[in-house]
GROMACS .gro file of C-alpha atoms in nm:
model
  416
    1UNK     CA    1   9.365  11.044  11.318
    2UNK     CA    2   9.015  11.192  11.292
    3UNK     CA    3   9.153  11.546  11.314
    4UNK     CA    4   9.415  11.464  11.045
    5UNK     CA    5   9.150  11.312  10.817
    6UNK     CA    6   8.899  11.597  10.857
    7UNK     CA    7   9.120  11.904  10.896
    8UNK     CA    8   9.087  12.061  10.549
    9UNK     CA    9   9.244  12.401  10.626
   10UNK     CA   10   9.536  12.241  10.819
   11UNK     CA   11   9.497  12.460  11.129
   12UNK     CA   12   9.527  12.156  11.360
   13UNK     CA   13   9.161  12.182  11.468
   14UNK     CA   14   8.824  12.053  11.350
   15UNK     CA   15   8.551  12.314  11.319
   16UNK     CA   16   8.185  12.209  11.292
   17UNK     CA   17   8.176  12.211  10.908
   18UNK     CA   18   8.491  12.000  10.883
   19UNK     CA   19   8.353  11.754  11.141
   20UNK     CA   20   8.022  11.719  10.952
   21UNK     CA   21   8.211  11.668  10.625
   22UNK     CA   22   8.433  11.401  10.788
   23UNK     CA   23   8.127  11.216  10.929
   24UNK     CA   24   7.941  11.224  10.595
   25UNK     CA   25   8.246  11.098  10.410
   26UNK     CA   26   8.314  10.833  10.673
   27UNK     CA   27   7.951  10.719  10.683
   28UNK     CA   28   7.957  10.663  10.307
   29UNK     CA   29   8.262  10.439  10.340
   30UNK     CA   30   8.102  10.254  10.631
   31UNK     CA   31   7.792  10.194  10.416
   32UNK     CA   32   8.012  10.037  10.145
   33UNK     CA   33   8.180   9.807  10.396
   34UNK     CA   34   7.845   9.712  10.552
   35UNK     CA   35   7.708   9.619  10.210
   36UNK     CA   36   8.016   9.418  10.121
   37UNK     CA   37   7.985   9.222  10.451
   38UNK     CA   38   7.611   9.167  10.411
   39UNK     CA   39   7.641   8.862  10.184
   40UNK     CA   40   7.270   8.770  10.210
   41UNK     CA   41   7.154   9.127  10.129
   42UNK     CA   42   6.901   9.117  10.415
   43UNK     CA   43   7.021   9.439  10.581
   44UNK     CA   44   7.182   9.250  10.873
   45UNK     CA   45   7.525   9.098  10.939
   46UNK     CA   46   7.541   8.765  11.127
   47UNK     CA   47   7.832   8.558  11.263
   48UNK     CA   48   7.863   8.342  10.948
   49UNK     CA   49   7.898   8.652  10.728
   50UNK     CA   50   8.177   8.784  10.952
   51UNK     CA   51   8.359   8.445  10.935
   52UNK     CA   52   8.326   8.442  10.554
   53UNK     CA   53   8.439   8.803  10.507
   54UNK     CA   54   8.746   8.756  10.725
   55UNK     CA   55   8.827   8.430  10.546
   56UNK     CA   56   8.824   8.627  10.217
   57UNK     CA   57   9.084   8.858  10.378
   58UNK     CA   58   9.301   8.556  10.461
   59UNK     CA   59   9.210   8.557  10.834
   60UNK     CA   60   9.054   8.243  10.978
   61UNK     CA   61   8.837   8.276  11.291
   62UNK     CA   62   8.589   8.044  11.463
   63UNK     CA   63   8.215   8.112  11.489
   64UNK     CA   64   8.258   8.174  11.866
   65UNK     CA   65   8.513   8.448  11.793
   66UNK     CA   66   8.276   8.597  11.535
   67UNK     CA   67   7.999   8.602  11.796
   68UNK     CA   68   8.229   8.795  12.033
   69UNK     CA   69   8.280   9.055  11.758
   70UNK     CA   70   7.902   9.070  11.711
   71UNK     CA   71   7.831   9.118  12.083
   72UNK     CA   72   8.060   9.422  12.095
   73UNK     CA   73   7.832   9.597  11.841
   74UNK     CA   74   7.494   9.433  11.906
   75UNK     CA   75   7.282   9.670  12.122
   76UNK     CA   76   6.943   9.493  12.108
   77UNK     CA   77   7.060   9.134  12.172
   78UNK     CA   78   6.948   8.988  11.836
   79UNK     CA   79   7.296   8.848  11.759
   80UNK     CA   80   7.285   9.031  11.427
   81UNK     CA   81   7.397   9.385  11.342
   82UNK     CA   82   7.176   9.621  11.145
   83UNK     CA   83   7.300   9.935  10.968
   84UNK     CA   84   7.232  10.168  11.264
   85UNK     CA   85   7.429   9.949  11.508
   86UNK     CA   86   7.715   9.917  11.261
   87UNK     CA   87   7.729  10.293  11.194
   88UNK     CA   88   7.702  10.395  11.562
   89UNK     CA   89   7.984  10.160  11.657
   90UNK     CA   90   8.226  10.264  11.380
   91UNK     CA   91   8.142  10.628  11.321
   92UNK     CA   92   8.423  10.765  11.539
   93UNK     CA   93   8.672  10.497  11.434
   94UNK     CA   94   8.914  10.637  11.171
   95UNK     CA   95   8.899  10.475  10.826
   96UNK     CA   96   9.244  10.314  10.868
   97UNK     CA   97   9.091  10.073  11.120
   98UNK     CA   98   8.872   9.913  10.852
   99UNK     CA   99   9.085   9.691  10.629
  100UNK     CA  100   8.777   9.580  10.431
  101UNK     CA  101   8.769   9.918  10.251
  102UNK     CA  102   9.132   9.883  10.154
  103UNK     CA  103   9.080   9.521  10.043
  104UNK     CA  104   8.909   9.615   9.718
  105UNK     CA  105   9.195   9.837   9.615
  106UNK     CA  106   9.482   9.626   9.745
  107UNK     CA  107   9.693   9.410   9.515
  108UNK     CA  108   9.539   9.586   9.218
  109UNK     CA  109   9.842   9.793   9.118
  110UNK     CA  110  10.066   9.506   9.001
  111UNK     CA  111  10.027   9.605   8.637
  112UNK     CA  112  10.361   9.541   8.469
  113UNK     CA  113  10.412   9.774   8.174
  114UNK     CA  114  10.778   9.678   8.136
  115UNK     CA  115  10.917   9.982   8.319
  116UNK     CA  116  10.877   9.831   8.666
  117UNK     CA  117  10.941  10.146   8.868
  118UNK     CA  118  10.610  10.146   9.057
  119UNK     CA  119  10.574  10.145   9.434
  120UNK     CA  120  10.571   9.788   9.573
  121UNK     CA  121  10.252   9.624   9.697
  122UNK     CA  122  10.167   9.623  10.068
  123UNK     CA  123  10.066   9.317  10.268
  124UNK     CA  124   9.884   9.284  10.599
  125UNK     CA  125  10.039   9.104  10.898
  126UNK     CA  126   9.804   8.810  10.834
  127UNK     CA  127   9.909   8.787  10.469
  128UNK     CA  128  10.274   8.783  10.571
  129UNK     CA  129  10.215   8.516  10.835
  130UNK     CA  130  10.008   8.290  10.608
  131UNK     CA  131  10.254   8.319  10.318
  132UNK     CA  132  10.001   8.494  10.093
  133UNK     CA  133  10.258   8.767  10.016
  134UNK     CA  134  10.497   8.541   9.821
  135UNK     CA  135  10.206   8.396   9.621
  136UNK     CA  136  10.110   8.750   9.520
  137UNK     CA  137  10.472   8.824   9.425
  138UNK     CA  138  10.504   8.501   9.222
  139UNK     CA  139  10.173   8.576   9.046
  140UNK     CA  140  10.290   8.934   8.976
  141UNK     CA  141  10.627   8.809   8.842
  142UNK     CA  142  10.460   8.552   8.615
  143UNK     CA  143  10.215   8.812   8.486
  144UNK     CA  144  10.504   9.052   8.416
  145UNK     CA  145  10.698   8.784   8.227
  146UNK     CA  146  10.400   8.702   8.000
  147UNK     CA  147  10.302   9.066   7.937
  148UNK     CA  148  10.664   9.168   7.860
  149UNK     CA  149  10.708   8.877   7.619
  150UNK     CA  150  10.384   8.963   7.437
  151UNK     CA  151  10.479   9.330   7.401
  152UNK     CA  152  10.856   9.273   7.344
  153UNK     CA  153  10.851   9.373   6.970
  154UNK     CA  154  10.711   9.717   7.066
  155UNK     CA  155  10.967   9.746   7.346
  156UNK     CA  156  11.256   9.668   7.109
  157UNK     CA  157  11.120   9.916   6.854
  158UNK     CA  158  11.105  10.181   7.129
  159UNK     CA  159  11.476  10.120   7.216
  160UNK     CA  160  11.580  10.138   6.848
  161UNK     CA  161  11.388  10.465   6.801
  162UNK     CA  162  11.533  10.614   7.122
  163UNK     CA  163  11.889  10.542   7.005
  164UNK     CA  164  11.884  10.566   6.624
  165UNK     CA  165  11.589  10.790   6.526
  166UNK     CA  166  11.665  11.154   6.450
  167UNK     CA  167  11.554  11.429   6.211
  168UNK     CA  168  11.768  11.280   5.933
  169UNK     CA  169  11.666  10.920   6.016
  170UNK     CA  170  11.292  10.947   6.077
  171UNK     CA  171  11.197  10.594   6.184
  172UNK     CA  172  10.824  10.515   6.176
  173UNK     CA  173  10.653  10.217   6.340
  174UNK     CA  174  10.590  10.006   6.026
  175UNK     CA  175  10.932  10.100   5.884
  176UNK     CA  176  11.099  10.001   6.213
  177UNK     CA  177  10.933   9.660   6.220
  178UNK     CA  178  11.018   9.601   5.851
  179UNK     CA  179  11.382   9.696   5.918
  180UNK     CA  180  11.407   9.455   6.215
  181UNK     CA  181  11.254   9.162   6.024
  182UNK     CA  182  11.471   9.230   5.715
  183UNK     CA  183  11.787   9.240   5.930
  184UNK     CA  184  11.726   8.934   6.150
  185UNK     CA  185  11.396   8.765   6.065
  186UNK     CA  186  11.082   8.750   6.284
  187UNK     CA  187  11.279   8.614   6.584
  188UNK     CA  188  11.480   8.936   6.601
  189UNK     CA  189  11.166   9.118   6.725
  190UNK     CA  190  11.225   8.954   7.065
  191UNK     CA  191  11.593   9.050   7.107
  192UNK     CA  192  11.663   9.159   7.465
  193UNK     CA  193  11.341   9.003   7.598
  194UNK     CA  194  11.518   8.711   7.773
  195UNK     CA  195  11.709   8.935   8.011
  196UNK     CA  196  11.408   9.169   8.047
  197UNK     CA  197  11.209   8.874   8.185
  198UNK     CA  198  11.502   8.738   8.391
  199UNK     CA  199  11.542   9.062   8.585
  200UNK     CA  200  11.180   9.062   8.711
  201UNK     CA  201  11.242   8.812   8.993
  202UNK     CA  202  11.554   8.968   9.154
  203UNK     CA  203  11.421   9.323   9.112
  204UNK     CA  204  11.079   9.242   9.264
  205UNK     CA  205  11.232   9.048   9.556
  206UNK     CA  206  11.492   9.315   9.641
  207UNK     CA  207  11.235   9.594   9.606
  208UNK     CA  208  10.985   9.416   9.832
  209UNK     CA  209  11.245   9.340  10.104
  210UNK     CA  210  11.387   9.694  10.090
  211UNK     CA  211  11.035   9.841  10.107
  212UNK     CA  212  10.951   9.640  10.421
  213UNK     CA  213  11.277   9.749  10.590
  214UNK     CA  214  11.229  10.117  10.495
  215UNK     CA  215  10.872  10.104  10.633
  216UNK     CA  216  11.015   9.991  10.968
  217UNK     CA  217  11.285  10.258  10.952
  218UNK     CA  218  11.022  10.530  10.888
  219UNK     CA  219  10.878  10.407  11.219
  220UNK     CA  220  10.510  10.426  11.134
  221UNK     CA  221  10.275  10.224  11.356
  222UNK     CA  222  10.017  10.194  11.078
  223UNK     CA  223   9.980   9.879  10.871
  224UNK     CA  224   9.898  10.079  10.558
  225UNK     CA  225  10.125  10.375  10.485
  226UNK     CA  226   9.996  10.720  10.395
  227UNK     CA  227  10.056  10.831  10.036
  228UNK     CA  228  10.368  11.045  10.098
  229UNK     CA  229  10.521  10.766  10.312
  230UNK     CA  230  10.448  10.512  10.037
  231UNK     CA  231  10.614  10.742   9.783
  232UNK     CA  232  10.925  10.788   9.998
  233UNK     CA  233  10.956  10.418  10.087
  234UNK     CA  234  10.869  10.307   9.731
  235UNK     CA  235  11.116  10.543   9.563
  236UNK     CA  236  11.399  10.437   9.797
  237UNK     CA  237  11.315  10.068   9.753
  238UNK     CA  238  11.303  10.118   9.374
  239UNK     CA  239  11.644  10.292   9.382
  240UNK     CA  240  11.798  10.007   9.587
  241UNK     CA  241  11.651   9.740   9.357
  242UNK     CA  242  11.755   9.925   9.039
  243UNK     CA  243  12.109   9.974   9.174
  244UNK     CA  244  12.137   9.601   9.241
  245UNK     CA  245  12.023   9.485   8.896
  246UNK     CA  246  12.138   9.782   8.685
  247UNK     CA  247  12.401   9.584   8.486
  248UNK     CA  248  12.110   9.369   8.363
  249UNK     CA  249  11.939   9.689   8.235
  250UNK     CA  250  12.250   9.776   8.031
  251UNK     CA  251  12.268   9.418   7.898
  252UNK     CA  252  11.899   9.434   7.799
  253UNK     CA  253  11.959   9.753   7.596
  254UNK     CA  254  12.272   9.614   7.427
  255UNK     CA  255  12.095   9.285   7.345
  256UNK     CA  256  11.797   9.474   7.197
  257UNK     CA  257  12.031   9.684   6.978
  258UNK     CA  258  12.262   9.402   6.866
  259UNK     CA  259  12.299   9.305   6.501
  260UNK     CA  260  12.255   8.946   6.382
  261UNK     CA  261  12.553   8.733   6.492
  262UNK     CA  262  12.710   9.012   6.705
  263UNK     CA  263  12.682   8.811   7.029
  264UNK     CA  264  12.611   8.442   7.081
  265UNK     CA  265  12.406   8.517   7.394
  266UNK     CA  266  12.377   8.716   7.720
  267UNK     CA  267  12.704   8.588   7.869
  268UNK     CA  268  12.896   8.658   7.549
  269UNK     CA  269  12.753   9.012   7.545
  270UNK     CA  270  12.853   9.065   7.912
  271UNK     CA  271  13.209   8.933   7.849
  272UNK     CA  272  13.242   9.157   7.544
  273UNK     CA  273  13.137   9.471   7.736
  274UNK     CA  274  13.367   9.382   8.028
  275UNK     CA  275  13.676   9.319   7.811
  276UNK     CA  276  13.631   9.619   7.579
  277UNK     CA  277  13.483   9.885   7.809
  278UNK     CA  278  13.547   9.770   8.166
  279UNK     CA  279  13.315   9.741   8.467
  280UNK     CA  280  13.206  10.107   8.452
  281UNK     CA  281  13.016  10.038   8.127
  282UNK     CA  282  12.760   9.836   8.324
  283UNK     CA  283  12.655  10.156   8.504
  284UNK     CA  284  12.619  10.386   8.204
  285UNK     CA  285  12.300  10.593   8.231
  286UNK     CA  286  12.271  10.516   8.603
  287UNK     CA  287  12.213  10.878   8.712
  288UNK     CA  288  11.920  10.957   8.473
  289UNK     CA  289  11.775  10.617   8.566
  290UNK     CA  290  11.780  10.704   8.938
  291UNK     CA  291  11.641  11.053   8.872
  292UNK     CA  292  11.356  10.900   8.670
  293UNK     CA  293  11.232  10.685   8.958
  294UNK     CA  294  11.090  10.971   9.168
  295UNK     CA  295  10.873  11.143   8.901
  296UNK     CA  296  10.758  10.805   8.766
  297UNK     CA  297  10.664  10.652   9.103
  298UNK     CA  298  10.532  10.981   9.244
  299UNK     CA  299  10.303  11.068   8.953
  300UNK     CA  300  10.192  10.705   8.903
  301UNK     CA  301  10.097  10.673   9.272
  302UNK     CA  302   9.938  11.019   9.303
  303UNK     CA  303   9.728  10.980   8.986
  304UNK     CA  304   9.621  10.627   9.087
  305UNK     CA  305   9.515  10.739   9.436
  306UNK     CA  306   9.331  11.046   9.296
  307UNK     CA  307   9.141  10.844   9.035
  308UNK     CA  308   9.060  10.575   9.292
  309UNK     CA  309   8.927  10.823   9.548
  310UNK     CA  310   8.729  11.016   9.284
  311UNK     CA  311   8.564  10.694   9.168
  312UNK     CA  312   8.481  10.593   9.528
  313UNK     CA  313   8.332  10.934   9.605
  314UNK     CA  314   8.119  10.962   9.290
  315UNK     CA  315   8.023  10.615   9.179
  316UNK     CA  316   8.060  10.369   9.471
  317UNK     CA  317   7.693  10.366   9.566
  318UNK     CA  318   7.600   9.999   9.608
  319UNK     CA  319   7.939   9.831   9.622
  320UNK     CA  320   8.297   9.912   9.720
  321UNK     CA  321   8.424   9.674   9.449
  322UNK     CA  322   8.527   9.890   9.152
  323UNK     CA  323   8.530   9.604   8.902
  324UNK     CA  324   8.799   9.507   8.654
  325UNK     CA  325   8.742   9.790   8.406
  326UNK     CA  326   8.785  10.069   8.665
  327UNK     CA  327   9.104   9.907   8.803
  328UNK     CA  328   9.250   9.868   8.454
  329UNK     CA  329   9.157  10.226   8.362
  330UNK     CA  330   9.313  10.370   8.681
  331UNK     CA  331   9.628  10.159   8.638
  332UNK     CA  332   9.666  10.245   8.269
  333UNK     CA  333   9.612  10.623   8.310
  334UNK     CA  334   9.840  10.652   8.616
  335UNK     CA  335  10.117  10.449   8.450
  336UNK     CA  336  10.090  10.653   8.130
  337UNK     CA  337  10.115  10.983   8.323
  338UNK     CA  338  10.417  10.853   8.516
  339UNK     CA  339  10.593  10.746   8.197
  340UNK     CA  340  10.516  11.075   8.022
  341UNK     CA  341  10.686  11.268   8.303
  342UNK     CA  342  10.998  11.049   8.322
  343UNK     CA  343  11.035  10.967   7.949
  344UNK     CA  344  11.312  11.220   7.860
  345UNK     CA  345  11.526  11.074   8.142
  346UNK     CA  346  11.452  10.720   8.018
  347UNK     CA  347  11.556  10.820   7.664
  348UNK     CA  348  11.884  10.975   7.785
  349UNK     CA  349  11.949  10.664   8.000
  350UNK     CA  350  11.900  10.433   7.697
  351UNK     CA  351  12.128  10.646   7.478
  352UNK     CA  352  12.400  10.642   7.744
  353UNK     CA  353  12.365  10.264   7.787
  354UNK     CA  354  12.399  10.222   7.408
  355UNK     CA  355  12.695  10.460   7.360
  356UNK     CA  356  12.967  10.206   7.283
  357UNK     CA  357  12.737  10.002   7.059
  358UNK     CA  358  12.709  10.293   6.815
  359UNK     CA  359  13.032  10.304   6.613
  360UNK     CA  360  13.240  10.616   6.662
  361UNK     CA  361  12.995  10.771   6.908
  362UNK     CA  362  13.171  11.009   7.150
  363UNK     CA  363  13.137  10.959   7.527
  364UNK     CA  364  12.891  11.218   7.657
  365UNK     CA  365  12.748  11.310   7.997
  366UNK     CA  366  12.381  11.326   8.087
  367UNK     CA  367  12.379  11.708   8.068
  368UNK     CA  368  12.573  11.702   7.741
  369UNK     CA  369  12.328  11.455   7.589
  370UNK     CA  370  12.027  11.667   7.693
  371UNK     CA  371  12.187  11.977   7.537
  372UNK     CA  372  12.278  11.789   7.220
  373UNK     CA  373  11.924  11.648   7.172
  374UNK     CA  374  11.758  11.985   7.239
  375UNK     CA  375  12.000  12.163   7.002
  376UNK     CA  376  11.976  11.915   6.712
  377UNK     CA  377  11.617  11.789   6.744
  378UNK     CA  378  11.435  12.024   6.980
  379UNK     CA  379  11.208  11.917   7.268
  380UNK     CA  380  11.039  11.661   7.041
  381UNK     CA  381  11.370  11.470   7.029
  382UNK     CA  382  11.335  11.385   7.399
  383UNK     CA  383  11.018  11.187   7.320
  384UNK     CA  384  11.152  10.962   7.039
  385UNK     CA  385  10.995  10.617   7.062
  386UNK     CA  386  10.700  10.740   7.267
  387UNK     CA  387  10.441  10.602   7.021
  388UNK     CA  388  10.543  10.231   7.051
  389UNK     CA  389  10.590  10.285   7.425
  390UNK     CA  390  10.228  10.401   7.466
  391UNK     CA  391  10.102  10.140   7.221
  392UNK     CA  392  10.224   9.867   7.456
  393UNK     CA  393  10.066  10.010   7.775
  394UNK     CA  394   9.707   9.891   7.725
  395UNK     CA  395   9.797   9.538   7.601
  396UNK     CA  396  10.065   9.506   7.874
  397UNK     CA  397   9.823   9.611   8.150
  398UNK     CA  398   9.543   9.388   8.017
  399UNK     CA  399   9.762   9.078   7.968
  400UNK     CA  400   9.929   9.138   8.305
  401UNK     CA  401   9.590   9.159   8.480
  402UNK     CA  402   9.441   8.847   8.317
  403UNK     CA  403   9.754   8.635   8.383
  404UNK     CA  404   9.785   8.772   8.739
  405UNK     CA  405   9.424   8.680   8.825
  406UNK     CA  406   9.462   8.328   8.677
  407UNK     CA  407   9.795   8.267   8.853
  408UNK     CA  408   9.643   8.383   9.183
  409UNK     CA  409   9.365   8.124   9.146
  410UNK     CA  410   9.620   7.853   9.060
  411UNK     CA  411   9.832   7.943   9.365
  412UNK     CA  412   9.524   7.946   9.591
  413UNK     CA  413   9.518   8.321   9.664
  414UNK     CA  414   9.173   8.448   9.766
  415UNK     CA  415   9.048   8.691   9.503
  416UNK     CA  416   8.833   8.991   9.588
   0.00000   0.00000   0.00000
């Protein structure tokens, strides 16, 4: 693990410079952990501080057990650990053995921006045994429901622009909102939101279970996966979850595009699609949707990890806790980059889902639709509706975070 972490030129060996670099990097992380454990700020860690820190991680131990941990590191018999003892003990232990470092960045990526293609959260063995994992999932689901409902008018506007906007019908944001209110009143701004909220629970549950199974199948012995393993497991889990709930995605698009009085509700819409277009209609746009998962999850995860590590390297001097603003900034930027990369596929997916709802529209394939958009509208046509989509990212992330933190407290989940 040390060789893997320090081997910069990938020759399978550590030379002296690489080893020094690894130790300096590792020592910095150890200093952060030491400071986060040293609750009294007296430069020493005692048994009570170890008990408290582990309790914050969801692990309960007795003071006797904490003293055993202390004795393994305590060289001078003071029953406290100073910085030198702590560093000497951990310096040749790879970073993965120190869950405290990970703690500050764990459970911080559940920012629901309505796309829900991100890599699932990871939970420690202790969190799974104590039932903390389902509390995190419930809090994440509740936060997603509130943030989606608050940003639903922008989401509906995005869908309308993706399907109806063109060079001849140049729909702007204010014009789009005016058109929606004129056609169906203020309530029409939330069309399609019901099913968008309903699909959070099954999608999150299936994705989480699939992710856990894929992790086992990958056969890694590490509790926390490396970034490429997380991407592989997350993308596969996302594909399985999306396949399971995809008919709900089609329903959401049709409900968002419906005219006043067209359907009496979700079930009526589903019956209508089934009787007029058959079962296959519920999987329209499935291929671009699946293709969009990998660039979205991959870029989101890679950008998040890069920003996180850059912040830790440059600014984490006195504390490993990045604070709310840094977490929100990392989550917002990474999500925005992910969406930017996968947006043309998302637009083509929405158009394919909406095909039968547009009168007289011919049936087209994914490739045909791409060609048609590029020919008639140019590359810009692939980014119709991008403005309302980006407008909802910051409020969605902020609302999601605030609700998530409050729900965690209500459900008794230890916060950082």
